[in-house]
Short mmCIF file of C-alpha atoms and ligand atoms in Angstrom, two decimals:
data_model
loop_
_atom_site.label_atom_id
_atom_site.label_comp_id
_atom_site.label_asym_id
_atom_site.label_seq_id
_atom_site.Cartn_x
_atom_site.Cartn_y
_atom_site.Cartn_z
CA MET Z 1 29.23 -29.65 -17.77
CA ALA Z 2 31.61 -26.68 -17.94
CA GLU Z 3 30.40 -23.24 -18.95
CA GLY Z 4 30.90 -22.65 -22.66
CA PRO Z 5 31.74 -19.41 -24.38
CA THR Z 6 28.04 -18.55 -24.79
CA SER Z 7 25.46 -17.95 -22.08
CA ILE Z 8 24.13 -21.51 -22.45
CA ASP Z 9 24.36 -23.81 -19.45
CA LEU Z 10 23.02 -27.32 -19.14
CA ARG Z 11 20.87 -28.60 -16.30
CA MET Z 12 20.01 -32.21 -16.91
CA SER Z 13 18.46 -32.19 -20.36
CA LEU Z 14 17.01 -28.69 -20.33
CA PRO Z 15 19.42 -26.10 -21.75
CA ILE Z 16 18.99 -22.51 -20.62
CA ASP Z 17 19.94 -19.64 -22.89
CA ARG Z 18 19.82 -16.75 -20.45
CA SER Z 19 18.70 -13.33 -21.51
CA LEU Z 20 21.72 -11.01 -21.73
CA SER Z 21 19.50 -7.95 -21.45
CA PRO Z 22 17.00 -8.63 -18.66
CA ARG Z 23 14.08 -6.21 -18.65
CA ILE Z 24 13.31 -6.84 -15.00
CA ASP Z 25 12.63 -3.86 -12.74
CA ALA Z 26 12.29 -5.47 -9.32
CA SER Z 27 10.90 -2.41 -7.56
CA ALA Z 28 8.18 -2.04 -10.20
CA ILE Z 29 7.25 -5.71 -9.71
CA ALA Z 30 7.17 -5.36 -5.94
CA SER Z 31 4.89 -2.31 -6.16
CA HIS Z 32 2.67 -4.00 -8.79
CA LYS Z 33 3.39 -1.29 -11.35
CA LEU Z 34 4.63 -3.89 -13.79
CA THR Z 35 1.83 -6.30 -14.49
CA ASN Z 36 0.39 -8.39 -17.30
CA ILE Z 37 3.60 -8.27 -19.35
CA PRO Z 38 5.80 -11.23 -20.25
CA ALA Z 39 8.82 -12.06 -18.10
CA ASP Z 40 12.36 -12.39 -19.52
CA HIS Z 41 12.32 -16.05 -20.55
CA MET Z 42 10.16 -18.68 -22.21
CA PHE Z 43 10.24 -22.45 -22.67
CA ILE Z 44 9.89 -24.10 -26.06
CA ALA Z 45 10.00 -27.71 -27.30
CA GLU Z 46 9.29 -29.18 -30.72
CA PHE Z 47 7.38 -32.33 -31.55
CA ALA Z 48 8.23 -34.14 -34.78
CA HIS Z 49 8.60 -37.76 -35.91
CA GLY Z 50 6.66 -38.89 -32.85
CA GLU Z 51 8.91 -37.38 -30.18
CA TRP Z 52 9.64 -34.26 -28.17
CA ARG Z 53 12.96 -32.59 -29.10
CA LYS Z 54 14.98 -29.47 -28.57
CA ALA Z 55 13.40 -28.60 -25.22
CA ARG Z 56 15.02 -25.37 -24.05
CA ILE Z 57 14.57 -22.11 -22.21
CA GLN Z 58 15.48 -18.95 -24.08
CA PRO Z 59 14.86 -15.21 -23.91
CA TYR Z 60 11.21 -14.26 -24.51
CA ARG Z 61 10.76 -13.34 -28.14
CA PRO Z 62 8.41 -13.83 -31.12
CA ILE Z 63 8.60 -17.23 -32.80
CA PRO Z 64 8.82 -17.92 -36.53
CA MET Z 65 5.66 -19.62 -37.78
CA SER Z 66 4.53 -20.68 -41.22
CA PRO Z 67 1.45 -18.78 -42.45
CA LEU Z 68 0.12 -22.25 -43.22
CA ALA Z 69 0.70 -23.68 -39.73
CA LEU Z 70 -2.33 -25.92 -39.18
CA GLY Z 71 -3.04 -24.49 -35.74
CA MET Z 72 -3.51 -20.98 -37.10
CA HIS Z 73 -6.26 -22.12 -39.49
CA TYR Z 74 -8.00 -24.99 -37.73
CA ALA Z 75 -7.45 -24.05 -34.06
CA GLN Z 76 -5.54 -27.17 -33.12
CA ILE Z 77 -4.37 -25.27 -30.04
CA VAL Z 78 -4.61 -26.12 -26.34
CA PHE Z 79 -3.53 -24.06 -23.34
CA GLU Z 80 -3.36 -24.05 -19.56
CA GLY Z 81 -3.51 -21.23 -17.02
CA MET Z 82 -1.77 -21.61 -13.68
CA LYS Z 83 0.06 -19.50 -11.12
CA ALA Z 84 3.19 -19.24 -9.01
CA TYR Z 85 3.09 -17.44 -5.66
CA ARG Z 86 5.70 -15.67 -3.56
CA MET Z 87 5.40 -17.58 -0.30
CA ALA Z 88 6.69 -16.89 3.21
CA GLN Z 89 10.52 -16.55 3.38
CA ASP Z 90 10.52 -15.55 -0.33
CA THR Z 91 10.10 -19.14 -1.44
CA ILE Z 92 8.41 -19.46 -4.84
CA GLY Z 93 5.69 -22.10 -5.19
CA VAL Z 94 3.74 -23.26 -8.24
CA PHE Z 95 0.16 -24.29 -7.46
CA ARG Z 96 -0.93 -27.87 -8.32
CA THR Z 97 1.27 -28.56 -11.33
CA ASP Z 98 0.18 -32.22 -11.45
CA ARG Z 99 -3.51 -31.42 -11.74
CA HIS Z 100 -2.94 -28.83 -14.46
CA HIS Z 101 -0.81 -31.39 -16.28
CA GLU Z 102 -3.59 -34.01 -16.17
CA ARG Z 103 -6.07 -31.53 -17.60
CA PHE Z 104 -3.62 -30.36 -20.28
CA ASN Z 105 -3.30 -33.95 -21.47
CA ARG Z 106 -7.09 -34.51 -21.43
CA SER Z 107 -7.48 -31.42 -23.64
CA LEU Z 108 -4.65 -32.57 -25.93
CA VAL Z 109 -6.17 -36.02 -26.49
CA ARG Z 110 -9.50 -34.43 -27.47
CA MET Z 111 -7.74 -32.21 -30.03
CA CYS Z 112 -5.63 -35.03 -31.57
CA MET Z 113 -2.43 -33.59 -30.12
CA PRO Z 114 0.46 -35.45 -28.45
CA GLU Z 115 0.40 -35.71 -24.67
CA VAL Z 116 3.23 -34.08 -22.74
CA PRO Z 117 5.04 -36.30 -20.20
CA LEU Z 118 4.73 -35.04 -16.62
CA GLU Z 119 8.52 -34.66 -16.29
CA LEU Z 120 8.70 -32.38 -19.33
CA PHE Z 121 5.71 -30.30 -18.21
CA ARG Z 122 7.04 -29.98 -14.66
CA ASP Z 123 10.64 -29.27 -15.67
CA ALA Z 124 9.57 -26.66 -18.20
CA ILE Z 125 7.36 -24.76 -15.78
CA HIS Z 126 9.36 -25.09 -12.59
CA THR Z 127 12.68 -24.22 -14.23
CA LEU Z 128 11.17 -21.22 -16.04
CA VAL Z 129 9.54 -19.87 -12.90
CA ASP Z 130 12.72 -20.30 -10.86
CA LEU Z 131 14.76 -18.55 -13.56
CA ASP Z 132 12.31 -15.62 -13.67
CA ARG Z 133 11.66 -15.71 -9.92
CA ASN Z 134 12.28 -11.99 -9.53
CA TRP Z 135 9.21 -11.42 -11.68
CA VAL Z 136 6.95 -13.14 -9.14
CA PRO Z 137 5.17 -10.31 -7.29
CA PRO Z 138 4.42 -10.45 -3.57
CA GLY Z 139 0.85 -11.11 -2.37
CA PRO Z 140 -1.83 -10.58 -1.29
CA ASP Z 141 -3.69 -11.49 -4.47
CA ALA Z 142 -0.86 -10.80 -6.94
CA ALA Z 143 0.90 -13.78 -8.53
CA TYR Z 144 2.92 -14.87 -11.53
CA TYR Z 145 0.62 -16.19 -14.27
CA ILE Z 146 1.91 -19.22 -16.19
CA ARG Z 147 0.63 -19.97 -19.68
CA PRO Z 148 1.66 -23.39 -21.06
CA PHE Z 149 0.28 -24.02 -24.55
CA MET Z 150 0.64 -26.19 -27.61
CA ILE Z 151 0.01 -25.28 -31.24
CA ALA Z 152 0.00 -27.37 -34.41
CA SER Z 153 2.97 -25.89 -36.27
CA GLU Z 154 3.03 -28.18 -39.30
CA GLU Z 155 2.90 -26.29 -42.59
CA ARG Z 156 0.14 -27.67 -44.75
CA MET Z 157 -2.46 -26.42 -47.19
CA GLY Z 158 -5.68 -28.21 -46.33
CA LEU Z 159 -7.22 -29.78 -43.25
CA LYS Z 160 -5.59 -32.64 -41.40
CA ALA Z 161 -4.55 -33.47 -37.85
CA ALA Z 162 -0.98 -32.19 -37.60
CA ASP Z 163 2.10 -34.28 -36.93
CA GLU Z 164 4.29 -31.37 -35.79
CA PHE Z 165 3.71 -29.18 -32.75
CA LEU Z 166 5.29 -26.58 -30.50
CA PHE Z 167 4.87 -26.83 -26.73
CA MET Z 168 5.69 -23.54 -25.05
CA VAL Z 169 5.45 -21.89 -21.64
CA VAL Z 170 5.40 -18.14 -21.07
CA GLY Z 171 4.49 -16.15 -17.99
CA GLY Z 172 4.48 -12.85 -16.23
CA PRO Z 173 3.30 -10.88 -13.19
CA PHE Z 174 -0.44 -10.64 -12.80
CA ARG Z 175 -3.03 -8.90 -10.70
CA PRO Z 176 -6.48 -10.45 -10.23
CA LEU Z 177 -8.98 -9.62 -12.98
CA TYR Z 178 -12.13 -8.81 -11.10
CA GLN Z 179 -12.14 -6.50 -8.13
CA LYS Z 180 -15.80 -5.37 -8.05
CA PRO Z 181 -18.81 -7.69 -7.69
CA LEU Z 182 -19.88 -8.87 -11.13
CA ARG Z 183 -23.11 -8.20 -12.98
CA VAL Z 184 -23.83 -11.36 -14.96
CA LYS Z 185 -26.56 -12.33 -17.39
CA VAL Z 186 -27.99 -15.83 -17.76
CA GLU Z 187 -27.45 -16.64 -21.44
CA ARG Z 188 -30.57 -18.19 -22.96
CA GLU Z 189 -29.69 -18.06 -26.64
CA TYR Z 190 -26.01 -18.70 -27.34
CA THR Z 191 -24.15 -21.85 -26.30
CA ARG Z 192 -20.60 -22.36 -25.05
CA ALA Z 193 -20.51 -26.14 -25.04
CA ALA Z 194 -22.71 -29.07 -26.03
CA HIS Z 195 -22.57 -32.75 -25.09
CA GLY Z 196 -20.05 -34.51 -27.27
CA GLY Z 197 -18.22 -31.24 -27.91
CA THR Z 198 -15.07 -29.70 -26.44
CA GLY Z 199 -16.38 -27.78 -23.41
CA PHE Z 200 -14.24 -29.79 -20.96
CA ALA Z 201 -11.06 -28.98 -22.92
CA LYS Z 202 -9.04 -25.77 -22.69
CA CYS Z 203 -8.84 -25.50 -26.46
CA ALA Z 204 -8.55 -22.18 -28.26
CA GLY Z 205 -11.73 -22.42 -30.35
CA ASN Z 206 -13.97 -22.46 -27.26
CA TYR Z 207 -12.82 -18.95 -26.36
CA ALA Z 208 -13.16 -17.46 -29.82
CA ALA Z 209 -16.73 -18.79 -30.05
CA ALA Z 210 -17.62 -17.24 -26.69
CA MET Z 211 -16.49 -13.73 -27.63
CA TYR Z 212 -19.54 -12.61 -29.58
CA PRO Z 213 -22.21 -13.46 -26.97
CA THR Z 214 -19.93 -11.99 -24.31
CA LYS Z 215 -19.59 -8.79 -26.33
CA LEU Z 216 -23.37 -8.52 -26.66
CA ALA Z 217 -23.76 -8.99 -22.90
CA GLN Z 218 -21.11 -6.34 -22.23
CA GLU Z 219 -22.84 -3.89 -24.54
CA ALA Z 220 -25.99 -4.50 -22.49
CA GLY Z 221 -24.12 -3.55 -19.30
CA PHE Z 222 -23.00 -6.92 -17.94
CA ASP Z 223 -19.51 -8.14 -17.12
CA GLN Z 224 -20.09 -11.72 -18.20
CA VAL Z 225 -22.65 -14.30 -19.18
CA ILE Z 226 -23.68 -17.38 -17.24
CA TRP Z 227 -23.64 -20.20 -19.78
CA THR Z 228 -26.51 -22.66 -19.75
CA ASP Z 229 -26.94 -26.14 -21.22
CA ALA Z 230 -27.03 -26.27 -25.01
CA ARG Z 231 -30.29 -28.21 -25.32
CA ASP Z 232 -32.80 -26.28 -23.21
CA HIS Z 233 -30.82 -23.36 -21.71
CA ALA Z 234 -32.43 -24.46 -18.44
CA PHE Z 235 -29.40 -25.39 -16.31
CA VAL Z 236 -26.47 -23.13 -15.46
CA GLU Z 237 -22.97 -24.35 -16.25
CA GLU Z 238 -20.18 -21.76 -15.97
CA SER Z 239 -19.69 -18.00 -15.88
CA GLY Z 240 -17.38 -16.66 -18.57
CA THR Z 241 -14.16 -18.61 -18.12
CA MET Z 242 -14.85 -19.45 -14.50
CA ASN Z 243 -16.67 -22.26 -12.77
CA LEU Z 244 -19.75 -21.23 -10.86
CA ALA Z 245 -20.69 -21.80 -7.22
CA PHE Z 246 -23.49 -20.75 -4.89
CA ILE Z 247 -24.27 -20.84 -1.22
CA ILE Z 248 -27.75 -22.34 -0.96
CA ASN Z 249 -29.20 -22.91 2.53
CA GLY Z 250 -25.63 -22.74 3.83
CA ALA Z 251 -24.28 -25.45 1.50
CA VAL Z 252 -21.70 -24.89 -1.23
CA VAL Z 253 -23.51 -25.85 -4.44
CA THR Z 254 -21.84 -26.11 -7.85
CA PRO Z 255 -22.89 -27.63 -11.17
CA ALA Z 256 -21.65 -31.23 -11.41
CA LEU Z 257 -18.80 -31.83 -13.88
CA SER Z 258 -19.67 -33.12 -17.34
CA ASP Z 259 -18.18 -32.87 -20.82
CA THR Z 260 -19.61 -29.35 -21.09
CA ILE Z 261 -17.97 -28.03 -17.94
CA LEU Z 262 -14.29 -27.39 -17.51
CA ASP Z 263 -12.80 -29.24 -14.51
CA GLY Z 264 -11.34 -26.20 -12.75
CA VAL Z 265 -8.38 -26.60 -10.42
CA THR Z 266 -9.67 -23.68 -8.34
CA ARG Z 267 -13.13 -25.32 -8.15
CA ASN Z 268 -11.60 -28.59 -6.97
CA SER Z 269 -9.38 -26.80 -4.42
CA LEU Z 270 -12.19 -24.69 -2.95
CA LEU Z 271 -14.53 -27.70 -2.68
CA THR Z 272 -11.77 -29.63 -0.90
CA ILE Z 273 -11.26 -26.74 1.53
CA ALA Z 274 -15.03 -26.40 2.08
CA ARG Z 275 -15.32 -30.12 2.94
CA ASP Z 276 -12.31 -29.84 5.28
CA MET Z 277 -14.07 -26.94 7.03
CA GLY Z 278 -17.13 -29.13 7.56
CA LEU Z 279 -19.36 -27.32 5.06
CA ALA Z 280 -21.92 -29.30 3.08
CA VAL Z 281 -20.86 -29.52 -0.60
CA GLU Z 282 -23.27 -30.45 -3.38
CA GLU Z 283 -22.15 -31.13 -6.96
CA ARG Z 284 -25.39 -31.40 -8.91
CA PRO Z 285 -27.45 -29.77 -11.66
CA VAL Z 286 -28.57 -26.20 -10.82
CA SER Z 287 -31.52 -24.95 -12.85
CA VAL Z 288 -32.20 -21.36 -13.81
CA GLU Z 289 -35.59 -21.77 -12.12
CA GLU Z 290 -33.95 -22.84 -8.85
CA LEU Z 291 -31.77 -19.74 -9.08
CA ARG Z 292 -34.70 -17.43 -9.72
CA VAL Z 293 -36.73 -18.80 -6.82
CA GLY Z 294 -33.75 -18.97 -4.46
CA LEU Z 295 -32.62 -15.43 -5.21
CA LEU Z 296 -36.16 -14.12 -4.66
CA ASN Z 297 -36.83 -15.99 -1.39
CA GLY Z 298 -33.34 -15.50 0.02
CA THR Z 299 -32.23 -19.14 0.28
CA ILE Z 300 -29.41 -18.36 -2.16
CA THR Z 301 -27.13 -16.04 -0.26
CA GLU Z 302 -24.00 -16.05 -2.42
CA ALA Z 303 -22.97 -16.59 -6.03
CA PHE Z 304 -19.38 -16.52 -7.25
CA GLY Z 305 -17.11 -17.44 -10.11
CA VAL Z 306 -13.98 -19.49 -9.39
CA GLY Z 307 -10.87 -19.76 -11.56
CA THR Z 308 -7.13 -19.21 -11.58
CA ALA Z 309 -7.32 -15.66 -12.91
CA ALA Z 310 -9.59 -14.15 -10.26
CA SER Z 311 -9.49 -16.95 -7.66
CA VAL Z 312 -12.96 -16.02 -6.31
CA ALA Z 313 -15.05 -13.42 -8.15
CA PRO Z 314 -18.16 -12.35 -6.22
CA ILE Z 315 -21.36 -11.94 -8.21
CA GLY Z 316 -23.55 -8.98 -7.20
CA VAL Z 317 -26.31 -9.19 -9.80
CA ILE Z 318 -27.70 -12.10 -11.81
CA ASN Z 319 -29.99 -11.11 -14.67
CA ILE Z 320 -32.56 -13.78 -15.54
CA ASP Z 321 -34.73 -13.11 -18.61
CA GLY Z 322 -34.42 -9.34 -18.22
CA GLU Z 323 -34.87 -9.21 -14.46
CA ASP Z 324 -31.94 -8.09 -12.24
CA LEU Z 325 -31.71 -10.17 -9.06
CA ALA Z 326 -29.27 -8.73 -6.53
CA LEU Z 327 -27.03 -10.46 -4.00
CA ASN Z 328 -25.52 -8.90 -0.92
CA VAL Z 329 -21.71 -9.12 -1.16
CA SER Z 330 -20.26 -8.39 2.28
CA PRO Z 331 -16.86 -9.34 3.70
CA GLU Z 332 -18.18 -11.99 6.10
CA LYS Z 333 -19.56 -14.15 3.29
CA THR Z 334 -18.46 -17.78 3.04
CA MET Z 335 -16.79 -17.25 -0.37
CA PHE Z 336 -14.26 -14.88 1.20
CA THR Z 337 -13.48 -17.35 4.01
CA LEU Z 338 -12.84 -20.05 1.39
CA LYS Z 339 -10.73 -17.69 -0.71
CA GLN Z 340 -8.70 -16.59 2.31
CA HIS Z 341 -8.00 -20.19 3.25
CA LEU Z 342 -6.89 -21.01 -0.29
CA ASN Z 343 -4.70 -17.90 -0.46
CA ASP Z 344 -3.14 -18.70 2.92
CA ILE Z 345 -2.00 -22.06 1.52
CA ARG Z 346 -0.73 -20.43 -1.68
CA TYR Z 347 1.24 -17.74 0.13
CA GLY Z 348 2.64 -20.23 2.65
CA LEU Z 349 0.72 -18.89 5.65
CA LEU Z 350 -1.04 -22.20 6.35
CA PRO Z 351 0.50 -25.69 6.26
CA ASP Z 352 0.27 -27.27 2.81
CA GLU Z 353 -1.21 -30.55 4.01
CA ARG Z 354 -2.17 -31.83 0.56
CA GLY Z 355 1.10 -31.05 -1.21
CA TRP Z 356 -0.44 -28.45 -3.54
CA MET Z 357 2.60 -26.15 -3.59
CA ASN Z 358 5.62 -27.06 -5.72
CA VAL Z 359 8.59 -25.14 -4.38
CA VAL Z 360 10.93 -24.30 -7.27
CA ASP Z 361 13.84 -22.66 -5.45
CA GLY Z 362 17.21 -23.54 -6.97
CA ILE Z 363 15.89 -25.60 -9.88
CA ALA Z 364 17.33 -23.29 -12.55
CA THR Z 365 20.75 -22.79 -11.01
C1 LIG B 401 -9.74 -22.15 -17.14
C2 LIG B 401 -11.23 -22.23 -17.02
C3 LIG B 401 -11.89 -22.38 -15.79
C4 LIG B 401 -11.18 -22.33 -14.46
O1 LIG B 401 -10.25 -23.35 -14.29
P1 LIG B 401 -9.07 -23.16 -13.24
O2 LIG B 401 -8.28 -24.40 -13.35
O3 LIG B 401 -9.70 -23.01 -11.90
O4 LIG B 401 -8.34 -21.93 -13.63
C5 LIG B 401 -13.27 -22.54 -15.79
N1 LIG B 401 -13.97 -22.53 -16.94
C6 LIG B 401 -13.38 -22.38 -18.14
C7 LIG B 401 -14.21 -22.39 -19.36
C8 LIG B 401 -12.00 -22.21 -18.21
O5 LIG B 401 -11.41 -22.03 -19.38
#
């Protein structure tokens, strides 16, 4: 289709309205001075009358929203968190789009929201990242954070499952969250997720409900809590918004997935790499008592959080019922070998044998 008088051009079915006043400062991105701010463009699509419409990319800007939008009152909101990396030869790759898409849809079904077809999810993200490719910072560790989300936009006084939604994608350059080893507290009172609840879904309400216990832990000098099971607070589940893993007698041990544990893409990737490296991997319940004994007798040699934001976040202290139990965090630990291997795939320094990287070069042109 020929260029029109406006800045709009059409690529298949996804129109792009390019920003006429880009805010990009490439040297600031390259030197990591510009971080955690939104890039120039965003994706938006509207769901009404049972179908997705008006999918488009436009300059990043606030969106009009009714004060009575159902999502703003009843938290019918789901999101994803994923990353794009600047790979060797300045190729840009998005990490495991398909797996994030599957999880997005699982969350959406649980929250009575319409699933997003893979093609729409993939087109939205890959086109946006290619368009804003100059915002993707170089490694090591830095990346472009991608935030797909959906919100119930239907205007309505009173509770109901909405029939109208917005699906959007925004993103921007990002440095890892945690640099220092974490001090974490095993949470024995508050609960993140219970069986039959929404713990496996990346839905907004889970994060609001976690803020207060997290604030209390931070006031007591900890970075995060380790969530435990809702019934007895006897088994560990996750740490903050990360999955949790340990090295116990040399094996990689992580709580088995359930409806109270979020199925992390980083968790899955690191376990896959660990198995490929010949390490023993155990997905099973891990009790607080096992932790206490193992930390005291030295059979537990490492503890770490895993998630897209920090990749691998080493844990230096675990507080159990008021007692600080310390872990030695040194560079030769297994968690750093696993992280390095994962990063080498993401930055294109190792062959991508499992097809985890989605190269987006040229998609938006
Ligand atoms: C997002 C998230 C994780 C990590 O998932 P990744 O796909 O690895 O980023 C773990 N736990 C919770 C509660 C989360 O929200």
